[in-house]
PDB file of C-alpha atoms in Angstrom:
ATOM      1  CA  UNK S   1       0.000   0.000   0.000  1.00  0.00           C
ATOM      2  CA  UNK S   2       2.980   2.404   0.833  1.00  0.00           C
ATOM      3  CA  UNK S   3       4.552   1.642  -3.089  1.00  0.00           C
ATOM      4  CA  UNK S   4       1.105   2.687  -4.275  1.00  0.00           C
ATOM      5  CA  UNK S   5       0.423   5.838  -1.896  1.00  0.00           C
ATOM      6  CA  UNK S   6       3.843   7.334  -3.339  1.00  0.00           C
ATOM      7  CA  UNK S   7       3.439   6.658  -6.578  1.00  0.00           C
ATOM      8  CA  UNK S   8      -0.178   8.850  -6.186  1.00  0.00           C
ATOM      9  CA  UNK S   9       1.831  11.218  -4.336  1.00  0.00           C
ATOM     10  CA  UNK S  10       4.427  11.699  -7.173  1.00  0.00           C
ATOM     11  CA  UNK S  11       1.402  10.888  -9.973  1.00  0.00           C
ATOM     12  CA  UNK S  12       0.135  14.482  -8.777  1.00  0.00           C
ATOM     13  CA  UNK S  13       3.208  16.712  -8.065  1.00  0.00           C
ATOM     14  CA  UNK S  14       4.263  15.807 -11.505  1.00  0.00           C
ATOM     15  CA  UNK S  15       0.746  16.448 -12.972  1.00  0.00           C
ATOM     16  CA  UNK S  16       0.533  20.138 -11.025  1.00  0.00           C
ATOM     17  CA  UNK S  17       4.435  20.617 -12.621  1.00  0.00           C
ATOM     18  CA  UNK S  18       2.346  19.827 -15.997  1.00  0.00           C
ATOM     19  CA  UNK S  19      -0.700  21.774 -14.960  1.00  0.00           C
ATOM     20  CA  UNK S  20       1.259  24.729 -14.916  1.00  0.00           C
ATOM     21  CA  UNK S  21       3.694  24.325 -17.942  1.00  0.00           C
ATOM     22  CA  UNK S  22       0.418  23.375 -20.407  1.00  0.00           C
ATOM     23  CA  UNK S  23      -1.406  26.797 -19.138  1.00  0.00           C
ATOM     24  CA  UNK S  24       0.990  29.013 -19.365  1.00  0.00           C
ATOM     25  CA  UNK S  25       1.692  28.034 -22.744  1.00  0.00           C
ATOM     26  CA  UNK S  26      -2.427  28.091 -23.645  1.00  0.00           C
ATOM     27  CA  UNK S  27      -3.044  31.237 -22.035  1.00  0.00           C
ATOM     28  CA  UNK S  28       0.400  32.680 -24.224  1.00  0.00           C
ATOM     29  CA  UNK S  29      -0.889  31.030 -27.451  1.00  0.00           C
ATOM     30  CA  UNK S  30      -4.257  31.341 -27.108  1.00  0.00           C
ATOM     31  CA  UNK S  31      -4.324  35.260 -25.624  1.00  0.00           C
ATOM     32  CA  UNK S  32      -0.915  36.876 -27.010  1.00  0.00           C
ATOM     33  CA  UNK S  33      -0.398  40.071 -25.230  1.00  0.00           C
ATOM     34  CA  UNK S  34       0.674  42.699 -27.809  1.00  0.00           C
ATOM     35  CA  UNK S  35       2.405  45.077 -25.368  1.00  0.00           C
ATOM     36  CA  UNK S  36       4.944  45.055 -22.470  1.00  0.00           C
ATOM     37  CA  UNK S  37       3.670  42.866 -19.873  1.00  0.00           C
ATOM     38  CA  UNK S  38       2.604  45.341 -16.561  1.00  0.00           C
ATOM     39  CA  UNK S  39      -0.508  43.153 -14.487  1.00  0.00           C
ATOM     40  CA  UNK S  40      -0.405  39.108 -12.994  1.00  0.00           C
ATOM     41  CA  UNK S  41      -2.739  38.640 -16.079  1.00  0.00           C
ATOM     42  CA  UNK S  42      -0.582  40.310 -18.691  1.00  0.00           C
ATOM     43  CA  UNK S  43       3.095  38.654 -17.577  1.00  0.00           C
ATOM     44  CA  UNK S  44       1.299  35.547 -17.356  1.00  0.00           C
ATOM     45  CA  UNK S  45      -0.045  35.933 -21.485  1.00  0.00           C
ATOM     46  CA  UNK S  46       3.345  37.117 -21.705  1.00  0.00           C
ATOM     47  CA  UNK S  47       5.647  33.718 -20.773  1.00  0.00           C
ATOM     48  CA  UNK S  48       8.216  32.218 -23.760  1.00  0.00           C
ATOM     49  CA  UNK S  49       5.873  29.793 -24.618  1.00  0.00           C
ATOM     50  CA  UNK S  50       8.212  28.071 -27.123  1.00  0.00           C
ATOM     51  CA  UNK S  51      10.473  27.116 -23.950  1.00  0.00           C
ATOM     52  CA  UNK S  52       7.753  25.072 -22.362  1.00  0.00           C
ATOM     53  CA  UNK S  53       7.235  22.569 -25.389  1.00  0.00           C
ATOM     54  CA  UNK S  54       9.748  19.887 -24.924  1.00  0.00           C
ATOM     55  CA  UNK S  55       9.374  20.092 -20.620  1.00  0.00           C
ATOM     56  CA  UNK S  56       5.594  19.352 -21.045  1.00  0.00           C
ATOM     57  CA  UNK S  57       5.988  16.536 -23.398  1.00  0.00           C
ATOM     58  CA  UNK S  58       8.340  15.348 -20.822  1.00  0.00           C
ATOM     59  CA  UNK S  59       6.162  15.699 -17.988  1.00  0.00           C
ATOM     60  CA  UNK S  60       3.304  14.229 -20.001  1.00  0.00           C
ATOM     61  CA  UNK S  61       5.169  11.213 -20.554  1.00  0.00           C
ATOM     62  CA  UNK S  62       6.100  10.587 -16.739  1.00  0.00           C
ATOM     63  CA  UNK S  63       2.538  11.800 -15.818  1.00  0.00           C
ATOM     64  CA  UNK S  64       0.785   9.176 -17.942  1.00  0.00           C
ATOM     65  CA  UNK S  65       3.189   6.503 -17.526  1.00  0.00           C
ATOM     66  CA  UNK S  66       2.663   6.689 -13.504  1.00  0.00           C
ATOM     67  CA  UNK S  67      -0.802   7.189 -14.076  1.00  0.00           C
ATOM     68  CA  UNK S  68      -1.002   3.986 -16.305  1.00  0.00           C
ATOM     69  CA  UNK S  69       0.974   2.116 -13.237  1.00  0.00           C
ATOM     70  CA  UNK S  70      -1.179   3.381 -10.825  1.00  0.00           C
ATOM     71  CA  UNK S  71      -4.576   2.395 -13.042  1.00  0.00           C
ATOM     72  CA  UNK S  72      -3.718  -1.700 -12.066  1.00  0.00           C
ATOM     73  CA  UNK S  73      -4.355  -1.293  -8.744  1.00  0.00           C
ATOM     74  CA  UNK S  74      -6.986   1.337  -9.247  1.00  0.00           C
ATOM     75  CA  UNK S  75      -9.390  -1.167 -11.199  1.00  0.00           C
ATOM     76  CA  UNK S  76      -9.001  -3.503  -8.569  1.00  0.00           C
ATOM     77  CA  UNK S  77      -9.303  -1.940  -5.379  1.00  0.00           C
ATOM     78  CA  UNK S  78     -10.823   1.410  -6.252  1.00  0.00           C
ATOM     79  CA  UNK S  79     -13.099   0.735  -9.278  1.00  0.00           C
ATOM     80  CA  UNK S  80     -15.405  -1.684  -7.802  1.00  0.00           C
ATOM     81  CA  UNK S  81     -15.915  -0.319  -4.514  1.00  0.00           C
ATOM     82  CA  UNK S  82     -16.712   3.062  -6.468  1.00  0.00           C
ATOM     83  CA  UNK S  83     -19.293   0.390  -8.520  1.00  0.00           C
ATOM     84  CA  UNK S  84     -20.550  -0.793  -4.850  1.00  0.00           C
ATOM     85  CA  UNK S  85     -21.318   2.776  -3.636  1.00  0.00           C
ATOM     86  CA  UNK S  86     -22.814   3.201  -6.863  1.00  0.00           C
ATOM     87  CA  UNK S  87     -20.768   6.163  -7.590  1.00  0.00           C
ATOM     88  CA  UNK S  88     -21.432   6.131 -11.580  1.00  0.00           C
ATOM     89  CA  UNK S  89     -20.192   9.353 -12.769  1.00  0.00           C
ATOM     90  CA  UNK S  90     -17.362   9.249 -10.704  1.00  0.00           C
ATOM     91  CA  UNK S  91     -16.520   6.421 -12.473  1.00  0.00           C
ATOM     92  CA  UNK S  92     -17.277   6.947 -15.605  1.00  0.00           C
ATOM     93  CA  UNK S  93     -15.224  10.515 -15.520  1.00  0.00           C
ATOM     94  CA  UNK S  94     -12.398   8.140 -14.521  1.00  0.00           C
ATOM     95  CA  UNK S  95     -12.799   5.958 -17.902  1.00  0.00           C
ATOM     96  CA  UNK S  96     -13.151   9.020 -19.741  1.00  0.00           C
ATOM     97  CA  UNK S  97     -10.130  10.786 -18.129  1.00  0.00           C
ATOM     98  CA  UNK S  98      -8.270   7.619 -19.450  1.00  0.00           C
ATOM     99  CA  UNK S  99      -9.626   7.730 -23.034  1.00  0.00           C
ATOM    100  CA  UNK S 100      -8.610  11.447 -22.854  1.00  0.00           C
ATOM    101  CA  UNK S 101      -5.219  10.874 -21.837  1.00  0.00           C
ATOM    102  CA  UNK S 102      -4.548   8.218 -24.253  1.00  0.00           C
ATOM    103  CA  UNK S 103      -5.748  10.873 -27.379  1.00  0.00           C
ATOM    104  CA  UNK S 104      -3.363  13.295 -25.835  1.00  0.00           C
ATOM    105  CA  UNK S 105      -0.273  10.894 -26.360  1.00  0.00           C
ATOM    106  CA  UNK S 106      -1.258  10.907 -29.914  1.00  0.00           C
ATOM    107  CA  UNK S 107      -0.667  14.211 -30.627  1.00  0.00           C
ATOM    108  CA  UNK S 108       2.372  14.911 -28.203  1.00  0.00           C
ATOM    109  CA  UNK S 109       4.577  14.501 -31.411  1.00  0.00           C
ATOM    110  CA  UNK S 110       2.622  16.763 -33.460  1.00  0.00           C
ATOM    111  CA  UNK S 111       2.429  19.179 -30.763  1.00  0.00           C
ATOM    112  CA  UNK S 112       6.320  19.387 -30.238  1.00  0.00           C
ATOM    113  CA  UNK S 113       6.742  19.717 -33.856  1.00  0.00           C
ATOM    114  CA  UNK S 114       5.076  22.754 -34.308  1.00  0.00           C
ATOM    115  CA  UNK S 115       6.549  24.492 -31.268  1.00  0.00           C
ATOM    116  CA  UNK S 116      10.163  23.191 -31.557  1.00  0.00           C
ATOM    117  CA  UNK S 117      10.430  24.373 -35.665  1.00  0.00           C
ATOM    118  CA  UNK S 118       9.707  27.521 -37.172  1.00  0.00           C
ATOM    119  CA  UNK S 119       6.231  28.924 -37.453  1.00  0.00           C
ATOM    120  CA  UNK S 120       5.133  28.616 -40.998  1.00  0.00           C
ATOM    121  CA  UNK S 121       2.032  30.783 -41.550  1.00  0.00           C
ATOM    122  CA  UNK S 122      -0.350  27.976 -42.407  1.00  0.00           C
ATOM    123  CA  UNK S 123       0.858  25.881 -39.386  1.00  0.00           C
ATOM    124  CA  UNK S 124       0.487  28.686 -36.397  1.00  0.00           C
ATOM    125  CA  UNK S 125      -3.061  27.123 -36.166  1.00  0.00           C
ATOM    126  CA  UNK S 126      -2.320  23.725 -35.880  1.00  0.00           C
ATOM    127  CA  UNK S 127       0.053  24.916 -33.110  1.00  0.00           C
ATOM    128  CA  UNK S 128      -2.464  26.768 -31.229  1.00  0.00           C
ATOM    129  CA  UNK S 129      -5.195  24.280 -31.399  1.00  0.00           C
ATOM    130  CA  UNK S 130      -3.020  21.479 -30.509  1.00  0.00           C
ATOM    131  CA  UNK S 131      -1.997  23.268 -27.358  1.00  0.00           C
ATOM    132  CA  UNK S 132      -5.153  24.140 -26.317  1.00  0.00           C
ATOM    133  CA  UNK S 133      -6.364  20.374 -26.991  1.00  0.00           C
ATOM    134  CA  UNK S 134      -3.530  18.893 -24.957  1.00  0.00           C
ATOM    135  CA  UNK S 135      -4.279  21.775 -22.325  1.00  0.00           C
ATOM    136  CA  UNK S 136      -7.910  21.287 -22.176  1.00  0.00           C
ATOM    137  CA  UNK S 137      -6.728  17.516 -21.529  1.00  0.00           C
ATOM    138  CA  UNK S 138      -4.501  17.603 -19.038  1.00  0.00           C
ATOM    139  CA  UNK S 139      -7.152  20.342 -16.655  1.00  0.00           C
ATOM    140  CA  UNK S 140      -9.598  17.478 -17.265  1.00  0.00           C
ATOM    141  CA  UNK S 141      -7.711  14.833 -16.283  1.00  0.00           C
ATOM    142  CA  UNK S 142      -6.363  16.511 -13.237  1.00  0.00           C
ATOM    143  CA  UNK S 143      -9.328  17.577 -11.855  1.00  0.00           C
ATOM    144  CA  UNK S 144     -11.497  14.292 -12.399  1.00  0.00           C
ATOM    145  CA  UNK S 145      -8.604  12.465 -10.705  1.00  0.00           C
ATOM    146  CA  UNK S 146      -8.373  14.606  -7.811  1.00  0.00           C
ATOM    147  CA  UNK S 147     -11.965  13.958  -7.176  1.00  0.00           C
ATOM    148  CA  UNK S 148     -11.749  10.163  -7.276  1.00  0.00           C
ATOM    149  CA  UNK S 149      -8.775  10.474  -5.233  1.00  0.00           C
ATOM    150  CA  UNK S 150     -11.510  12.426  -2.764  1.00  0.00           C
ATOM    151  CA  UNK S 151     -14.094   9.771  -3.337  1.00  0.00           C
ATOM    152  CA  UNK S 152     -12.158   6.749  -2.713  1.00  0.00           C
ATOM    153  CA  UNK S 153      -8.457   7.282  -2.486  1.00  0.00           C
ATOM    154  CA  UNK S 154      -5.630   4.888  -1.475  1.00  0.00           C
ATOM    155  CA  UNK S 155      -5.982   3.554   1.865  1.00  0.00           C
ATOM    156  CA  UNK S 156      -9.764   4.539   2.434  1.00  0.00           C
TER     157      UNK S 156
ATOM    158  CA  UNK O   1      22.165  21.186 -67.301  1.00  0.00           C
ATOM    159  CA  UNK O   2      24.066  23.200 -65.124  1.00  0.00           C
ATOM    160  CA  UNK O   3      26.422  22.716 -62.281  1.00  0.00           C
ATOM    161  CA  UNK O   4      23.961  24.719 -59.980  1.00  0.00           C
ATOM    162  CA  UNK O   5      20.606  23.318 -61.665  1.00  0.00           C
ATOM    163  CA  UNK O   6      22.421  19.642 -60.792  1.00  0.00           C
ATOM    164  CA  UNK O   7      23.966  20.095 -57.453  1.00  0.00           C
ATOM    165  CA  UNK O   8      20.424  21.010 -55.855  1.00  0.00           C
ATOM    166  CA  UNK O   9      18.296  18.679 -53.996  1.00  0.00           C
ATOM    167  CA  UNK O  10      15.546  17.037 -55.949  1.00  0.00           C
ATOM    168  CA  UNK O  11      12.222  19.207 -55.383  1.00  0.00           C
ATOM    169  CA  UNK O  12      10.023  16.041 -53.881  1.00  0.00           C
ATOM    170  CA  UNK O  13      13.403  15.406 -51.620  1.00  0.00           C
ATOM    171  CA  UNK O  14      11.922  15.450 -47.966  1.00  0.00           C
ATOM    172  CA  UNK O  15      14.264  17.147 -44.977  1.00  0.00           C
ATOM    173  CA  UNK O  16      14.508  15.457 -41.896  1.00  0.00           C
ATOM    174  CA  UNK O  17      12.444  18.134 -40.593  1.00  0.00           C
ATOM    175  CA  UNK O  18       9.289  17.664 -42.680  1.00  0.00           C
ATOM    176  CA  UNK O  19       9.893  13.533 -42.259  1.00  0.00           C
ATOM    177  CA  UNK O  20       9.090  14.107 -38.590  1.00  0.00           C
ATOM    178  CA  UNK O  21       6.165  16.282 -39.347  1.00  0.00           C
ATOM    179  CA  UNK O  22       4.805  13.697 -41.836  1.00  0.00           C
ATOM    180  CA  UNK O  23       5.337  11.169 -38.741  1.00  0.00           C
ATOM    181  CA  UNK O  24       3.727  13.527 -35.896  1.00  0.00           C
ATOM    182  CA  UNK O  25       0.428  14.580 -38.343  1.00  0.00           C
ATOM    183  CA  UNK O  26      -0.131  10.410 -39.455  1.00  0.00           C
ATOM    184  CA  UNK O  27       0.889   9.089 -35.986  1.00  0.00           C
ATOM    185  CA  UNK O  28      -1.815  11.837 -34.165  1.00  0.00           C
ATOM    186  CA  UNK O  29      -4.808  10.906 -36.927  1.00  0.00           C
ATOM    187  CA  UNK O  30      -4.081   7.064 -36.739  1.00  0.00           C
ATOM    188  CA  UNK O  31      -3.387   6.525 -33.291  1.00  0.00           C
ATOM    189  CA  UNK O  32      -6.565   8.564 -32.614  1.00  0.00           C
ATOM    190  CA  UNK O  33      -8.777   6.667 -34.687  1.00  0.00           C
ATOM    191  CA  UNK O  34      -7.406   2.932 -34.085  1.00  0.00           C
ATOM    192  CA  UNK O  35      -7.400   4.046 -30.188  1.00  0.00           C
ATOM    193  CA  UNK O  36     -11.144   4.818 -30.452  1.00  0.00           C
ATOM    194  CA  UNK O  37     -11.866   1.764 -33.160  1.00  0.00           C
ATOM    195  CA  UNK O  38     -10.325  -0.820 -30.367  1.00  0.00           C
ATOM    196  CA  UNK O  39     -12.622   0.755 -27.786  1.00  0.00           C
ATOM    197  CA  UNK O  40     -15.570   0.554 -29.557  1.00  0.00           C
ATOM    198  CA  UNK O  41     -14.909  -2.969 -31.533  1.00  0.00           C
ATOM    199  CA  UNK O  42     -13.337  -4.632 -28.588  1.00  0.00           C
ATOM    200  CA  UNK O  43      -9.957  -4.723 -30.281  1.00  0.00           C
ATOM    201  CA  UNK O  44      -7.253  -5.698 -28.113  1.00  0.00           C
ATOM    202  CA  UNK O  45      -3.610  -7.157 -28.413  1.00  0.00           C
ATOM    203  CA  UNK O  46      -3.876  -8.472 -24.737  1.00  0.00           C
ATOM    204  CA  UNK O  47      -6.037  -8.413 -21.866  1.00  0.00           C
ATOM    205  CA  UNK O  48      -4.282  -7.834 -18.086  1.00  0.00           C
ATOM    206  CA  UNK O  49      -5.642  -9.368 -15.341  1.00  0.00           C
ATOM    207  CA  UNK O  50      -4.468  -7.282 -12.348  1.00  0.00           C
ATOM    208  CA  UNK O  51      -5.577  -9.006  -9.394  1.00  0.00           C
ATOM    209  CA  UNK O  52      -3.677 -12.585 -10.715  1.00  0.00           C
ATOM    210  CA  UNK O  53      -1.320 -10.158 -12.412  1.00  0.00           C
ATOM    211  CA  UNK O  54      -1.965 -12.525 -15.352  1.00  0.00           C
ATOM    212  CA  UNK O  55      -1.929 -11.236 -19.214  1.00  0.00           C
ATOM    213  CA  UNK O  56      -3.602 -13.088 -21.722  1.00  0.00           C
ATOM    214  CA  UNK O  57      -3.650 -12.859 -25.692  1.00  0.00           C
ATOM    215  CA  UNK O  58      -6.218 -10.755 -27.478  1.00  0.00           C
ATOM    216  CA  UNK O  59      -9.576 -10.135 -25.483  1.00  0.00           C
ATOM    217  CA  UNK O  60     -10.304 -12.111 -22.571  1.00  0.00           C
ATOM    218  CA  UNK O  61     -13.501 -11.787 -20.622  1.00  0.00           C
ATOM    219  CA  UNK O  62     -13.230 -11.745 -16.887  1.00  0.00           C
ATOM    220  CA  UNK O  63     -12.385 -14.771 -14.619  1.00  0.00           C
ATOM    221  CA  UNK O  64     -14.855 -15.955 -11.809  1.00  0.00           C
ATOM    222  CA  UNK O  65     -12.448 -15.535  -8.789  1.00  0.00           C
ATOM    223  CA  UNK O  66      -9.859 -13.658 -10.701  1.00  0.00           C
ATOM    224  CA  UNK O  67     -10.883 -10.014 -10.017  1.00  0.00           C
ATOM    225  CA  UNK O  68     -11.649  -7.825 -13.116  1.00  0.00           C
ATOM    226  CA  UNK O  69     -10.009  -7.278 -16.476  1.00  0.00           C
ATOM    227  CA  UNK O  70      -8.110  -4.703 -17.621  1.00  0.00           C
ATOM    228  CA  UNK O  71      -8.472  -3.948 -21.776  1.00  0.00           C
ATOM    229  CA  UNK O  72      -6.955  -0.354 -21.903  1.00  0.00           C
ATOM    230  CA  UNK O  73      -3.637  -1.742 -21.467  1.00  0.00           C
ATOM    231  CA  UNK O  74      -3.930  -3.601 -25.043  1.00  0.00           C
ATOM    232  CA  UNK O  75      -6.103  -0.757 -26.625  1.00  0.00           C
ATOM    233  CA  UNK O  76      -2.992   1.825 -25.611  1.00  0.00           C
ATOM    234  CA  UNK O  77      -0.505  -1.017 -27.494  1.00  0.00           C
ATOM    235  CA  UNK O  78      -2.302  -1.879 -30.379  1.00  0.00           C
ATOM    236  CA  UNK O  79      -3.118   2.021 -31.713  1.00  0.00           C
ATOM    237  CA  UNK O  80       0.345   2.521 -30.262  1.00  0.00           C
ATOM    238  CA  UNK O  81       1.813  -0.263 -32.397  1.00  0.00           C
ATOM    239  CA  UNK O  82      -0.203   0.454 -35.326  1.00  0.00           C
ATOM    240  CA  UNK O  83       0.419   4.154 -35.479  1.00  0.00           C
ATOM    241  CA  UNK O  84       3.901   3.719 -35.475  1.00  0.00           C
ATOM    242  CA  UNK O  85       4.257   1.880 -38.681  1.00  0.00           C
ATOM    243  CA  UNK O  86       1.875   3.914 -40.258  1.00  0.00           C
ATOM    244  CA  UNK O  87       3.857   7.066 -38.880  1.00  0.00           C
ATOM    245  CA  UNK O  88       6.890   5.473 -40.272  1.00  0.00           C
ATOM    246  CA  UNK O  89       5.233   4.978 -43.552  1.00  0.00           C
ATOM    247  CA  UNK O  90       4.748   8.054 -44.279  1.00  0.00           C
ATOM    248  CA  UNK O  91       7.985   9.095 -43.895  1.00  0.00           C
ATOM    249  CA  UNK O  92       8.853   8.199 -47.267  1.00  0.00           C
ATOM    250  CA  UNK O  93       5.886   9.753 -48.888  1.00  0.00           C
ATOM    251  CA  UNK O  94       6.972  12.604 -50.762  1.00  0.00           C
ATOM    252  CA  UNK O  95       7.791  15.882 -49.371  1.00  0.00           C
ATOM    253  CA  UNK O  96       4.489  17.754 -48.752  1.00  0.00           C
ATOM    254  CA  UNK O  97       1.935  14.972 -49.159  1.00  0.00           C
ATOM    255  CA  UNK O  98       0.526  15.252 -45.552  1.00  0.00           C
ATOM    256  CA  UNK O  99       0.525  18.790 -45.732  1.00  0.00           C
ATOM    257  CA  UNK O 100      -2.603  18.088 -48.400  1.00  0.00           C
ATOM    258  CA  UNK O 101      -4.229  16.781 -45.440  1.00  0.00           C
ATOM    259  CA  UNK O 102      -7.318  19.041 -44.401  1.00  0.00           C
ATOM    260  CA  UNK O 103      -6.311  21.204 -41.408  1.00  0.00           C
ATOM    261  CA  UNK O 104      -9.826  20.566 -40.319  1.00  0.00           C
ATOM    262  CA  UNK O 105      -9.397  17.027 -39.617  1.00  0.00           C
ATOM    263  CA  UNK O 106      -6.386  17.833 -37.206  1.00  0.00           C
ATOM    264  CA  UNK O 107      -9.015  19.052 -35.044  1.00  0.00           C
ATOM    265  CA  UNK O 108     -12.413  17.458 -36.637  1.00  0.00           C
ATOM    266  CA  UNK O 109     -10.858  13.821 -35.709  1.00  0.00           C
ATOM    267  CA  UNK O 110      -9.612  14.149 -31.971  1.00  0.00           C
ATOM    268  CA  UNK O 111     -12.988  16.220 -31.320  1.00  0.00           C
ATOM    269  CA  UNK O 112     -15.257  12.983 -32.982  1.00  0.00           C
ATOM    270  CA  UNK O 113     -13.350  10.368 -31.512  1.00  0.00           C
ATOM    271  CA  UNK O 114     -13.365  12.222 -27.708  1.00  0.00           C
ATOM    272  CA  UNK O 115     -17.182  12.875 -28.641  1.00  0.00           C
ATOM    273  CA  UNK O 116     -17.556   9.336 -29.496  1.00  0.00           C
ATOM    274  CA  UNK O 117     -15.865   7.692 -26.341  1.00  0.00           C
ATOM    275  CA  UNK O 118     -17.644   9.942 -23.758  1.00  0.00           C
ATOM    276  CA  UNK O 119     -20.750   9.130 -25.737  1.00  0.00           C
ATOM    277  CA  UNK O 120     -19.682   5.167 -25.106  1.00  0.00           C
ATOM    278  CA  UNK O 121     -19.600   5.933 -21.092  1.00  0.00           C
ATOM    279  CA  UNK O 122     -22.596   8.214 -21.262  1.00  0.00           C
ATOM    280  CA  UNK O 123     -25.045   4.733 -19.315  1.00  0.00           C
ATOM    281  CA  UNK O 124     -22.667   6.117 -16.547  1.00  0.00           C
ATOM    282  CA  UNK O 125     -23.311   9.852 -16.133  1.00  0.00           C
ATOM    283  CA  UNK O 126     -26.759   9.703 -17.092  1.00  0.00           C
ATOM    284  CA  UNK O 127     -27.140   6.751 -14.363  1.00  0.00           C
TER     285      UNK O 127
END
């Protein structure tokens, strides 16, 4: 049970380490500021998003692969007493937070692509959309597995 | 033909750089859509059994007195698999052939398939 608690513990200090990376690039690519960055709001818009790419692939990576560790002993000893209390959309937020990950490590390569090469006119789209999928992912994910982890985490 | 005209890379010649985006752009679509097929069709190159830590080829339906099984394991392995070689493959398309591909389906595909596997769990949030 100890091997397990850490590996939750590390699961979601790595996943806040993403959390933050994945926004700060959406908020830069999806609101650009167009002048010198004065308010929390503006510096924030303001990050070099371009330096974030390759750490939140990274962090991705480690986040999912713990998370895909952790999911063995999740379906045994979490899943069905979330089934017994009859907690259904907790559950099924779970299954969908895994379908949603899994989507997101298809596009991890695209996504460094178009933030690690030069911005070609046509492709600043597919850049921007791409972040703001993988974003929109990762907020998902985090938050439906921080309320499992409230509804029956390790240990309870 | 000149020395200049000759010396210059074919036209269709693809960089390293456009290989890779060739790779990311059919590796995103295909991985996408096998991930969501093998959900939806059952397809899977093994099944885990976690509480016998046991894994068994292809799908396997759960055993009385062996706890539940896991599929998403083998889903994750098979589009994983798959995607790659068809990644790889079109590596040696020529240079600019994925580029043809509809910038709406970089977005219209993960959307639908996302759509289409919440839509598959929906007997649990509308429980």
């Amino acid at each position: 049970m100890l091997l397990w608690t850490w590996l939750l513990i590390i699961h979601g200090l790595v996943a806040v380490a993403l959390l933050g990376a994945i926004t700060h690039q959406a908020v830069a690519v999806a609101m650009p500021v167009r002048q010198a960055a004065g308010s929390f709001t503006s510096r924030l818009r303001a990050v070099p998003a371009t330096s974030y790419a390759t750490a939140v692939v990274v962090l991705y990576l480690i986040t999912a692969i713990l998370g895909a560790w952790i999911y063995s002993e999740y379906r045994g000893y979490i899943r069905v007493p979330l089934e017994q209390l009859q907690y259904w959309k907790t559950h099924g937020a779970f299954e969908m937070k895994e379908h949603a990950t899994a989507i997101g490590i298809a596009w991890l390569p695209a996504y460094w692509y178009y933030w690690t090469h030069p911005v070609q006119q046509d492709s600043a789209r597919t850049r921007k959309w791409l972040t703001v999928l993988i974003a929109g992912i990762v907020w998902f994910s985090f938050l439906v597995g921080h309320v499992a982890n409230n509804a029956r985490g390790f240990g309870s | 033909v000149s020395t200049a005209t000759s010396s210059a890379p074919p036209a269709a010649a693809a960089t390293p750089s456009s290989k890779f985006e060739a790779f990311a752009i059919i590796f995103g679509l295909s991985f996408t859509i096998i991930y969501t097929l093998c959900d939806q069709m059952s397809w899977t190159l093994f099944t885990y059994h976690p509480a016998v830590r046991r894994l068994g080829y292809g799908f396997q339906a759960p055993v009385s007195g062996e706890g539940p099984a896991v599929y998403w394991y083998g889903w994750l392995a098979t589009a994983l698999i798959a995607s790659l070689v068809l990644g790889l493959a079109a590596t040696v398309l020529p240079q600019g052939t994925v580029r043809k591909i509809p910038w709406t389906l970089l977005w219209l595909v993960p959307a639908f398939a996302l759509f289409t596997l919440a839509w598959s769990l929906s007997l649990f949030y509308l429980r």
